[in-house]
Coordinates of C-alpha atoms in Angstrom, one line a residue:
Chain F
M1 CA -0.1 -0.1 0.0
N2 CA 0.9 3.5 -1.0
L3 CA 1.5 5.6 2.3
E4 CA 2.4 8.6 0.9
P5 CA -1.0 10.2 1.0
Y6 CA -1.5 9.6 4.5
V7 CA 2.1 11.2 5.5
E8 CA 1.0 14.3 3.6
F9 CA -2.5 14.1 5.4
A10 CA -0.6 14.0 8.8
R11 CA 1.8 17.1 7.4
K12 CA -1.1 18.9 6.1
A13 CA -3.0 18.7 9.7
F14 CA 0.2 19.4 11.5
A15 CA 0.5 23.0 9.1
R16 CA -3.0 23.6 9.6
E17 CA -3.0 23.7 13.5
A18 CA 0.0 25.5 13.4
T19 CA -1.5 28.3 11.1
Y20 CA -3.8 29.6 14.0
R21 CA -0.8 31.1 16.2
M22 CA -3.2 32.9 18.8
E23 CA -4.9 29.8 19.8
V24 CA -1.5 28.3 20.2
L25 CA -0.3 30.9 22.7
T26 CA -3.6 30.9 24.6
E27 CA -3.2 27.2 25.1
I28 CA 0.1 27.6 26.7
G29 CA -1.0 30.5 28.5
S30 CA -4.3 29.0 29.9
L31 CA -2.2 25.9 30.8
V32 CA 0.5 27.9 33.1
L33 CA -2.5 29.7 34.7
R34 CA -4.2 26.3 35.5
V35 CA -0.7 24.9 37.0
Y36 CA -0.6 27.9 39.4
I37 CA -4.2 27.6 40.4
L38 CA -4.0 23.7 40.9
R39 CA -0.7 24.5 42.9
S40 CA -2.1 26.8 45.5
L41 CA -5.2 24.5 45.7
W42 CA -3.5 21.3 46.6
T43 CA -1.1 23.4 48.8
A44 CA -4.3 24.8 50.9
L45 CA -5.9 21.3 51.0
Y46 CA -2.7 19.8 52.0
A47 CA -2.5 22.2 54.8
Q48 CA -5.6 20.7 56.1
N49 CA -4.4 17.5 56.2
V50 CA -7.2 16.0 53.9
A51 CA -5.1 13.9 51.7
P52 CA -3.7 10.4 52.3
I53 CA -0.3 9.7 53.2
D54 CA 0.8 7.9 50.2
L55 CA 1.0 10.8 48.1
P56 CA 3.1 13.8 49.7
L57 CA 2.5 17.6 48.5
H58 CA 5.6 17.6 46.1
G59 CA 4.2 14.4 44.6
M60 CA 0.5 15.8 44.2
I61 CA 1.9 18.6 42.7
T62 CA 4.1 16.8 40.2
Y63 CA 0.6 14.6 39.5
A64 CA -1.0 17.7 38.5
T65 CA 1.3 19.3 36.4
V66 CA 2.3 16.2 34.6
A67 CA -1.4 15.6 34.1
M68 CA -1.8 19.3 32.4
L69 CA 0.9 18.4 30.3
M70 CA -0.7 15.3 29.0
S71 CA -4.0 16.8 28.4
L72 CA -2.3 19.1 25.8
V73 CA -2.0 15.9 23.6
L74 CA -5.0 14.0 25.2
E75 CA -7.5 17.0 24.6
V76 CA -7.0 17.2 20.8
D77 CA -9.9 15.3 19.4
G78 CA -8.2 14.1 16.3
T79 CA -11.2 12.6 14.8
R80 CA -13.3 15.7 15.2
M81 CA -13.1 15.8 11.4
I82 CA -15.3 13.1 11.0
R83 CA -18.3 15.0 12.3
E84 CA -17.3 18.1 10.6
R85 CA -17.3 16.3 7.4
I86 CA -20.4 14.7 7.8
R87 CA -22.3 17.3 9.1
E88 CA -20.8 19.8 5.9
G89 CA -21.6 16.8 3.4
S90 CA -18.1 16.6 2.1
I91 CA -17.8 12.9 3.3
A92 CA -19.3 12.4 -0.2
T93 CA -16.3 14.1 -1.9
D94 CA -13.9 12.6 0.3
L95 CA -15.5 8.8 -0.8
M96 CA -14.8 9.9 -4.3
K97 CA -11.2 9.6 -3.8
P98 CA -9.1 6.5 -3.9
I99 CA -8.0 6.8 0.1
S100 CA -9.1 4.4 2.8
L101 CA -11.3 7.2 5.2
P102 CA -10.4 5.6 8.3
L103 CA -6.7 6.1 7.7
Y104 CA -7.3 9.4 6.2
F105 CA -8.7 10.5 9.5
F106 CA -6.2 8.8 11.8
S107 CA -3.4 10.3 9.8
D108 CA -5.1 13.6 10.1
G109 CA -5.5 13.1 14.2
I110 CA -1.8 12.3 14.2
G111 CA -0.8 15.3 12.4
Q112 CA -3.0 17.7 14.9
T113 CA -1.4 15.5 18.1
L114 CA 2.2 15.9 16.9
L115 CA 1.7 20.0 17.0
H116 CA 0.5 19.7 20.5
A117 CA 3.1 17.2 21.2
V118 CA 5.5 19.9 20.6
L119 CA 4.0 22.4 22.7
V120 CA 4.5 20.5 25.3
I121 CA 8.2 21.6 25.7
P122 CA 7.4 25.2 25.9
S123 CA 4.7 24.6 28.4
L124 CA 6.8 22.6 30.5
L125 CA 9.4 25.4 30.6
C126 CA 6.7 27.6 31.6
A127 CA 5.5 25.6 34.4
L128 CA 8.8 24.8 35.7
L129 CA 8.9 28.4 36.8
L130 CA 6.1 28.1 39.1
V131 CA 6.5 24.6 40.5
H132 CA 8.8 22.0 41.1
V133 CA 8.3 18.6 39.2
D134 CA 9.8 15.3 40.5
V135 CA 11.6 13.4 37.7
P136 CA 11.5 9.8 38.5
P137 CA 14.2 7.1 37.8
P138 CA 14.4 6.2 34.0
A139 CA 12.7 3.0 34.1
T140 CA 9.9 4.4 35.6
F141 CA 9.6 7.1 33.0
A142 CA 9.9 4.4 30.4
A143 CA 6.9 2.6 31.9
F144 CA 5.1 6.0 32.3
A145 CA 5.8 6.9 28.6
L146 CA 4.7 3.2 27.5
A147 CA 1.3 3.5 29.8
F148 CA 0.5 7.1 28.3
L149 CA 1.2 5.9 24.8
I150 CA -1.5 2.9 25.3
G151 CA -3.9 5.6 27.0
Y152 CA -3.5 7.8 24.2
C153 CA -4.6 5.0 21.8
V154 CA -7.6 4.2 24.3
N155 CA -8.6 8.1 24.1
F156 CA -8.2 8.1 20.6
F157 CA -10.6 5.1 19.7
L158 CA -13.1 6.6 22.4
N159 CA -13.6 9.7 20.4
F160 CA -13.3 8.1 17.4
L161 CA -16.5 6.2 18.6
M162 CA -18.3 9.4 19.8
N163 CA -17.5 10.7 16.3
C164 CA -18.9 7.9 14.4
I165 CA -22.3 8.6 16.2
A166 CA -22.4 11.7 13.7
F167 CA -23.1 9.1 10.9
W168 CA -26.7 8.7 12.6
T169 CA -27.6 12.0 14.4
L170 CA -25.2 14.3 12.5
E171 CA -25.1 16.4 16.0
T172 CA -23.0 14.9 18.7
F173 CA -22.2 17.7 20.9
A174 CA -24.4 17.0 24.0
I175 CA -23.1 13.4 24.3
Q176 CA -19.3 14.3 24.0
L177 CA -19.9 16.9 26.6
I178 CA -21.4 14.1 29.1
V179 CA -18.5 11.7 28.0
R180 CA -15.8 14.5 28.5
W181 CA -17.0 15.7 31.8
T182 CA -17.5 12.0 33.1
S183 CA -14.1 11.3 31.8
D184 CA -12.4 14.6 33.2
L185 CA -13.7 13.6 36.5
L186 CA -13.0 9.8 36.4
S187 CA -9.6 9.4 34.5
G188 CA -7.8 10.6 37.1
Q189 CA -6.9 14.2 35.5
I190 CA -8.1 16.1 38.1
I191 CA -8.0 13.9 41.3
P192 CA -5.8 10.9 41.5
L193 CA -8.4 7.9 41.7
T194 CA -6.7 6.7 45.0
F195 CA -8.6 9.7 46.6
F196 CA -12.2 7.8 46.1
P197 CA -13.0 6.1 48.8
G198 CA -13.9 2.3 49.1
V199 CA -16.3 0.9 46.9
L200 CA -16.6 4.0 44.6
G201 CA -12.6 3.7 44.5
R202 CA -13.1 0.4 43.5
I203 CA -15.6 1.4 40.5
V204 CA -13.6 4.3 39.0
F205 CA -10.4 1.9 38.7
A206 CA -12.8 -0.9 36.9
L207 CA -13.9 1.8 34.3
P208 CA -12.1 2.4 31.0
F209 CA -11.4 6.1 31.8
A210 CA -8.9 5.3 34.2
A211 CA -6.7 3.6 31.6
I212 CA -6.2 7.5 29.9
Y213 CA -4.8 9.4 32.8
S214 CA -4.5 7.4 35.9
T215 CA -2.6 4.5 34.9
P216 CA 0.6 6.6 33.5
L217 CA 0.1 9.2 36.2
L218 CA 0.2 6.6 39.3
I219 CA 3.1 4.9 37.6
Y220 CA 5.1 8.4 37.3
V221 CA 4.5 9.1 40.7
G222 CA 5.5 5.4 42.2
I223 CA 2.3 4.8 43.4
I224 CA 2.0 1.7 41.3
P225 CA 5.1 0.0 42.1
P226 CA 7.4 -1.8 39.2
S227 CA 6.0 -5.2 40.2
Q228 CA 2.5 -4.1 39.1
W229 CA 3.4 -2.4 35.9
V230 CA 2.7 -5.1 33.6
A231 CA -0.8 -5.9 35.0
S232 CA -1.6 -2.6 34.8
F233 CA -0.3 -2.3 31.0
A234 CA -2.7 -5.6 30.3
V235 CA -5.7 -3.8 31.7
Q236 CA -5.3 -0.6 29.3
L237 CA -4.6 -3.3 26.3
M238 CA -7.7 -4.8 27.0
W239 CA -9.6 -1.5 27.0
L240 CA -7.6 -0.6 23.6
A241 CA -8.6 -3.8 22.2
L242 CA -12.3 -3.5 23.3
F243 CA -12.7 0.3 21.9
A244 CA -10.4 -0.6 18.6
G245 CA -13.2 -3.4 17.9
L246 CA -16.0 -1.2 18.6
S247 CA -14.6 1.4 16.5
A248 CA -14.3 -1.3 13.6
I249 CA -17.6 -2.3 14.0
A250 CA -19.2 1.4 14.1
W251 CA -16.9 2.2 11.1
R252 CA -18.5 -0.6 9.0
S253 CA -21.9 0.1 9.8
A254 CA -21.4 3.7 9.3
Q255 CA -20.0 3.2 6.0
R256 CA -22.9 1.0 4.9
K257 CA -25.3 3.5 6.0
V258 CA -23.5 6.2 4.2
V259 CA -23.4 4.1 0.8
I260 CA -26.5 2.6 1.1
Q261 CA -28.8 5.8 2.1
G262 CA -26.7 8.7 0.8
G263 CA -24.9 11.2 2.5
Chain P
M1 CA -18.0 -0.1 -26.4
P2 CA -19.8 2.5 -24.1
I3 CA -17.2 3.8 -21.6
I4 CA -20.6 4.5 -18.9
E5 CA -23.1 2.3 -19.3
T6 CA -26.3 1.8 -16.9
R7 CA -28.9 -0.5 -17.5
Q8 CA -32.5 -0.3 -15.8
L9 CA -30.4 1.4 -12.8
R10 CA -32.8 2.2 -9.8
K11 CA -32.3 3.6 -6.3
V12 CA -35.1 3.4 -3.6
F13 CA -34.3 5.4 -0.4
R14 CA -35.9 4.0 2.8
S15 CA -36.7 6.3 5.5
V16 CA -38.6 6.7 8.8
K17 CA -42.2 7.8 8.3
R18 CA -42.1 10.7 10.8
V19 CA -45.1 11.3 12.8
P20 CA -45.8 15.0 13.9
G21 CA -45.7 15.8 17.6
A22 CA -43.8 14.6 20.7
L23 CA -45.8 11.6 21.1
G24 CA -45.7 11.1 17.4
A25 CA -41.7 11.1 17.6
L26 CA -41.8 8.7 20.9
R27 CA -44.0 6.2 18.7
T28 CA -41.4 6.5 16.0
L29 CA -38.9 5.2 18.3
F30 CA -40.6 1.9 19.1
S31 CA -42.5 1.0 16.2
A32 CA -41.1 2.6 13.1
S33 CA -42.9 2.3 9.9
Y34 CA -41.0 3.1 6.6
E35 CA -41.7 5.1 3.7
E36 CA -40.1 4.4 0.3
R37 CA -39.1 7.2 -2.2
V38 CA -37.8 6.2 -5.9
A39 CA -35.2 8.5 -6.7
V40 CA -33.8 6.9 -9.8
A41 CA -36.8 4.8 -11.5
G42 CA -34.8 2.6 -14.0
V43 CA -32.3 4.4 -16.1
T44 CA -30.9 3.0 -19.0
M45 CA -27.8 4.7 -20.9
A46 CA -24.6 4.4 -22.4
L47 CA -21.9 7.2 -23.2
E48 CA -19.2 6.6 -25.7
A49 CA -15.7 7.9 -24.7
G50 CA -15.0 11.4 -25.6
E51 CA -18.6 12.4 -25.1
L52 CA -19.8 15.6 -23.4
V53 CA -23.5 15.1 -22.5
G54 CA -25.7 17.4 -20.6
Y55 CA -27.6 15.9 -17.6
I56 CA -30.5 17.9 -17.0
G57 CA -33.6 17.6 -15.3
P58 CA -35.6 19.9 -12.4
N59 CA -34.5 19.5 -8.6
G60 CA -35.2 16.3 -7.4
A61 CA -35.3 14.5 -10.7
G62 CA -32.9 11.7 -9.4
K63 CA -29.6 13.7 -11.0
S64 CA -27.2 13.7 -8.3
T65 CA -28.4 10.5 -7.0
T66 CA -27.3 8.8 -10.7
I67 CA -24.1 10.5 -10.4
K68 CA -23.7 9.1 -7.0
M69 CA -24.0 5.8 -8.0
L70 CA -21.6 6.6 -11.1
T71 CA -19.0 7.6 -8.4
G72 CA -19.6 4.6 -6.5
I73 CA -20.7 6.0 -3.1
L74 CA -24.0 4.8 -3.4
V75 CA -25.1 1.1 -4.1
P76 CA -28.2 1.0 -6.5
T77 CA -31.2 -1.0 -5.2
S78 CA -31.2 -2.9 -8.6
G79 CA -30.1 -2.5 -12.3
D80 CA -26.5 -2.7 -13.7
V81 CA -24.1 0.2 -13.7
R82 CA -20.4 0.2 -15.4
V83 CA -17.8 2.9 -15.6
A84 CA -14.7 2.2 -17.8
G85 CA -15.5 -1.3 -17.2
I86 CA -15.5 -1.3 -13.4
V87 CA -18.9 -2.0 -11.4
P88 CA -18.4 1.6 -9.2
W89 CA -19.6 0.3 -5.8
E90 CA -17.8 -2.8 -5.7
R91 CA -14.5 -1.2 -6.5
R92 CA -15.0 2.3 -5.2
K93 CA -11.0 3.3 -5.1
E94 CA -10.3 1.8 -8.2
N95 CA -13.2 3.6 -10.0
A96 CA -12.3 6.8 -8.1
R97 CA -8.8 6.8 -10.1
N98 CA -10.7 6.9 -13.3
I99 CA -12.7 10.2 -12.5
G100 CA -12.8 13.6 -11.7
V101 CA -15.4 15.6 -10.1
V102 CA -16.3 19.1 -9.6
F103 CA -19.3 20.5 -7.5
G104 CA -20.4 24.1 -8.0
Q105 CA -21.8 24.4 -4.4
R106 CA -19.0 22.5 -2.7
S107 CA -15.2 22.9 -2.8
Q108 CA -12.9 19.7 -2.4
L109 CA -9.8 22.2 -1.8
Y110 CA -8.5 22.6 1.8
W111 CA -9.7 25.3 3.2
D112 CA -6.9 26.8 5.5
L113 CA -4.1 25.9 3.0
P114 CA -2.7 27.7 0.2
L115 CA -4.1 26.4 -3.1
I116 CA -0.9 24.9 -4.3
E117 CA -0.8 22.8 -1.4
S118 CA -4.1 21.3 -2.2
F119 CA -2.8 20.3 -5.3
E120 CA 0.6 18.7 -3.9
L121 CA -2.2 16.6 -1.6
L122 CA -3.8 15.7 -4.4
R123 CA -0.8 14.5 -6.4
A124 CA 0.1 12.3 -3.4
I125 CA -3.7 10.9 -2.9
Y126 CA -3.6 10.1 -6.6
N127 CA -0.2 8.9 -6.7
V128 CA 0.6 11.1 -10.0
P129 CA 4.4 11.0 -11.4
R130 CA 6.1 14.0 -10.4
D131 CA 6.8 15.2 -14.2
V132 CA 3.1 14.3 -15.2
Y133 CA 2.0 16.4 -12.2
R134 CA 4.3 19.2 -13.2
R135 CA 3.2 19.3 -16.6
N136 CA -0.5 19.3 -15.8
L137 CA -0.3 22.0 -13.4
A138 CA 1.7 24.3 -15.7
E139 CA -0.9 23.9 -18.4
F140 CA -3.8 24.6 -15.8
V141 CA -2.2 27.3 -14.3
E142 CA -1.7 28.7 -17.7
L143 CA -5.3 28.2 -18.9
L144 CA -7.1 29.1 -16.2
E145 CA -4.8 32.2 -15.1
M146 CA -4.1 31.0 -11.6
D147 CA -0.8 32.3 -11.1
D148 CA -1.7 35.2 -9.0
F149 CA -3.6 33.2 -6.3
L150 CA -1.9 30.1 -6.4
R151 CA -0.3 30.7 -2.6
T152 CA -3.4 32.3 -1.1
P153 CA -5.3 30.4 1.3
V154 CA -8.5 29.0 -0.2
R155 CA -10.7 30.8 2.2
Q156 CA -9.5 34.0 0.8
L157 CA -10.2 33.3 -2.9
S158 CA -13.2 34.7 -4.7
L159 CA -15.9 32.3 -6.0
G160 CA -14.4 32.5 -9.5
Q161 CA -11.0 31.9 -8.6
R162 CA -12.1 29.1 -6.0
M163 CA -13.7 27.5 -9.0
R164 CA -10.8 27.4 -11.3
G165 CA -9.0 25.8 -8.4
D166 CA -11.4 23.3 -8.2
F167 CA -11.1 22.3 -12.0
A168 CA -7.6 22.0 -11.6
A169 CA -7.9 19.8 -8.7
A170 CA -10.3 17.3 -10.3
L171 CA -8.1 17.1 -13.4
L172 CA -4.5 17.0 -11.9
H173 CA -4.6 13.2 -12.4
G174 CA -6.1 13.2 -15.8
P175 CA -9.1 11.2 -15.3
Q176 CA -10.9 9.6 -18.5
I177 CA -14.2 10.7 -16.9
V178 CA -15.3 14.0 -15.4
Y179 CA -18.7 14.6 -13.5
L180 CA -19.4 18.4 -13.3
D181 CA -22.3 19.3 -11.0
E182 CA -23.4 22.9 -11.6
P183 CA -19.8 24.0 -12.5
T184 CA -20.8 27.7 -13.4
I185 CA -23.5 28.3 -10.4
G186 CA -23.1 31.7 -8.9
L187 CA -20.4 33.1 -11.5
D188 CA -20.7 36.1 -13.4
V189 CA -20.8 36.1 -17.1
V190 CA -16.8 36.5 -17.8
A191 CA -16.0 33.8 -15.4
K192 CA -18.7 31.6 -16.8
E193 CA -17.2 31.8 -20.5
A194 CA -13.8 31.1 -18.8
I195 CA -15.0 28.1 -17.6
R196 CA -16.9 27.1 -20.3
Q197 CA -13.8 27.6 -22.8
F198 CA -12.0 25.3 -20.2
I199 CA -14.5 22.5 -20.3
A200 CA -14.6 22.4 -23.9
R201 CA -11.0 22.6 -24.3
I202 CA -10.4 19.4 -22.2
N203 CA -13.2 17.5 -23.8
D204 CA -11.5 18.7 -27.2
E205 CA -7.8 18.3 -26.7
R206 CA -7.6 15.3 -24.0
G207 CA -10.9 13.4 -25.3
T208 CA -12.3 13.2 -21.5
T209 CA -15.8 12.2 -21.2
I210 CA -17.8 14.8 -19.4
I211 CA -21.1 14.6 -17.7
L212 CA -22.6 18.0 -17.2
T213 CA -25.6 18.6 -14.7
T214 CA -26.5 22.1 -14.6
H215 CA -29.8 24.4 -14.5
D216 CA -28.1 26.7 -16.6
L217 CA -29.0 25.9 -20.1
A218 CA -26.9 28.4 -21.7
D219 CA -24.2 25.8 -20.4
V220 CA -25.7 23.0 -22.3
E221 CA -26.4 25.0 -25.1
R222 CA -22.8 26.4 -25.6
L223 CA -21.2 22.9 -24.8
C224 CA -23.2 19.7 -25.4
R225 CA -24.5 18.1 -28.6
R226 CA -26.6 15.6 -26.6
I227 CA -28.6 15.9 -23.8
V228 CA -30.1 13.4 -21.4
L229 CA -33.4 14.6 -19.7
I230 CA -34.5 13.4 -16.6
D231 CA -37.7 13.7 -14.8
E232 CA -39.0 11.7 -11.5
G233 CA -36.3 9.2 -12.0
V234 CA -37.2 8.5 -15.5
I235 CA -35.3 9.6 -18.9
I236 CA -37.9 11.6 -20.9
Y237 CA -35.0 12.3 -23.3
D238 CA -31.9 11.2 -24.9
G239 CA -30.5 12.8 -28.0
D240 CA -29.5 15.5 -30.0
I241 CA -30.2 18.9 -29.1
D242 CA -30.7 19.9 -32.4
R243 CA -33.5 17.3 -32.8
I244 CA -35.5 18.2 -29.5
K245 CA -35.2 21.9 -31.0
S246 CA -36.8 21.1 -34.1
E247 CA -39.4 19.0 -32.7
Y248 CA -40.4 20.8 -30.1
G249 CA -39.4 24.4 -31.7
R250 CA -42.0 24.4 -34.4
Y251 CA -44.4 26.1 -31.8
R252 CA -44.2 29.8 -31.4
T253 CA -46.2 31.9 -28.8
L254 CA -48.3 35.1 -29.5
V255 CA -48.6 36.9 -26.6
V256 CA -51.6 39.4 -26.8
H257 CA -52.1 42.5 -24.6
L258 CA -55.9 43.3 -24.5
A259 CA -57.1 46.5 -23.2
E260 CA -59.6 44.8 -21.0
P261 CA -59.8 41.4 -19.2
V262 CA -61.5 38.4 -21.2
A263 CA -62.6 35.2 -19.8
D264 CA -61.6 32.9 -22.3
P265 CA -60.0 34.3 -25.3
V266 CA -60.3 32.1 -28.8
L267 CA -58.3 32.3 -31.8
D268 CA -58.7 29.8 -34.7
G269 CA -55.5 27.7 -35.5
A270 CA -53.8 28.4 -32.0
E271 CA -54.1 27.0 -28.5
L272 CA -54.6 29.4 -25.4
A273 CA -51.4 28.7 -23.4
G274 CA -52.2 30.6 -20.5
T275 CA -53.1 34.3 -19.4
E276 CA -51.4 36.8 -17.1
G277 CA -53.3 39.9 -16.1
N278 CA -54.6 41.2 -19.6
A279 CA -51.9 39.3 -21.5
A280 CA -53.1 36.1 -23.3
R281 CA -50.6 33.6 -24.6
F282 CA -51.4 31.8 -27.6
R283 CA -49.0 28.9 -29.0
F284 CA -49.1 28.1 -32.7
D285 CA -47.5 25.6 -35.3
R286 CA -45.5 27.8 -37.4
N287 CA -45.8 25.2 -40.3
R288 CA -49.4 25.5 -40.3
Q289 CA -50.2 29.1 -39.1
R290 CA -48.8 32.2 -40.1
A291 CA -48.4 34.8 -37.2
D292 CA -49.9 37.9 -39.2
A293 CA -53.2 36.0 -39.7
L294 CA -53.3 35.4 -35.9
V295 CA -52.6 39.1 -35.4
R296 CA -55.8 40.2 -37.6
Q297 CA -57.9 37.5 -36.2
A298 CA -57.2 38.8 -32.9
S299 CA -57.9 42.4 -33.4
E300 CA -61.0 41.6 -35.1
R301 CA -62.3 39.9 -32.1
Y302 CA -61.0 41.7 -29.3
R303 CA -59.4 45.2 -28.3
V304 CA -55.8 44.6 -28.4
E305 CA -53.1 47.2 -27.5
D306 CA -50.1 45.1 -28.3
V307 CA -48.8 42.1 -29.9
S308 CA -45.5 40.1 -29.3
I309 CA -44.3 37.0 -30.6
E310 CA -42.0 34.4 -28.7
E311 CA -39.6 32.2 -30.5
P312 CA -38.6 29.2 -28.7
D313 CA -35.4 28.7 -26.9
L314 CA -34.0 25.9 -25.2
E315 CA -35.2 26.5 -21.8
S316 CA -38.9 26.9 -23.1
I317 CA -38.5 23.8 -24.8
I318 CA -37.3 22.2 -21.9
R319 CA -39.9 23.7 -19.6
R320 CA -42.5 22.5 -21.8
I321 CA -41.1 19.1 -21.4
Y322 CA -41.1 18.9 -18.2
V323 CA -44.8 20.2 -17.4
E324 CA -46.0 18.1 -19.9
G325 CA -44.0 14.9 -19.1
Y326 CA -45.7 15.6 -15.8
A327 CA -49.1 15.9 -16.9
R328 CA -48.8 12.5 -19.4
D329 CA -47.7 10.9 -15.7
K330 CA -50.9 12.3 -13.9
E331 CA -53.2 10.9 -17.1
T332 CA -51.7 7.4 -16.9
A333 CA -51.8 7.5 -13.1
Q334 CA -55.5 7.9 -13.2

């Protein structure tokens, strides 16, 4: 198969995202602001002794800052193009090209993600002016990177599924908002999942959202010890396989709908 | 052998029948009843390579549905379709390499990027060899005078510039077949003429087979020798423009402006085609009836203020065919 068009799609997506310079700068600015707010908030909360002992204050601030940097990449809705092209009706012209559409959307998403990944560096430098971030040993960092990569894929397919809903409803705003809020709260992006008490804690760990933020972050701060790394990856991979499978099914029936019923 | 061939091509859309009101919406959620709409009802046609055919019909006649089946993005309900020897919906991607498509109302260029980058992306998509790409691009840039805006982001282009870009984009890979859907819509007269010249040239020099869908019959008169007329999913005429003109064009219209309203004005040898205010329109066969005799007759019977004679143009001919074709269907239905 000729991969050239897909490399080009990714490059064009990267260039397209970079044309909105103001947006990029605002994104970094707002991230630094949020890091500052979270540092103040957690410092105040820790002063009241509300937090469990297994995560000291500097660990918590590291957790919150790394989570913020991760969100730069994870909040890119790489496949939002699906629902945009459906709403505009331009999915019909896409189908008139000799390309595989899922690969087209994936490569566009990767291009967008890469641009935002580049932003992590200036954001990190700005954040370091405000907070101290713990640096884990290299092995832990490598495990974190791997878990992050798998989590990225889980998130990608979750978004893909959401966007595929547009094939039936045209509009996905409400459902995406609900999933986004749920995910923000239950993925460990804002509050570490170890803070959830008892049964609630067991439930949130059993949900797929934990695979996105919580697993890599808990590896980073050392709450998941090296002995449990493999088990954690396995759980993440299970969610990945499930969402990728569901995406394939959704895509197949979506395509049938377009082709049988018209755009 | 024809390059495009359809036999008894049919497309029926099935959609959930909506019942009005909130309760109705709830009911359709549980027990949906479907309604069927026949968009294309058995279209049979054949195009030879190098033909430039006008495919025309009123809104909702089934034109776009036919084109979508030819491009392979819609599966026919029944019937056969072959484009350059390929069944389009079975091998969508392969078919896509043989065709180019231009939509007047929808651009396939990349909105945020300079025009030239859309072209480069298309080169990669169709895997066009670099020397062929450079040659085609140079030719189109010259013919369509695109030099000035090649590096401008598409969203800043005027409609005329954007259309020229879209034409180049559809033809960069040198397709054998091109579908044009309302390519001159919204353009001023100069831009329209430029696009028409370009279409004629591509058809002439490259031998590209072109199907032109449009409501602007001036496009068709200027470019096509053959037209296919479709109405309510059925082809009602397929043949030379010249023939349709001589067959339907023997009828002229005498417009008589009367000083006062007359309920049902009558002229011997002509047929009342309609009245608008005090003006009555009479249709007559130029081979059987002389206009001056009709005018004399009219002034003897009624108080006439003014008369004029309308010669048939393609537009009025087509309008009549739509109306009469519709009337004929109604009769057979009753």
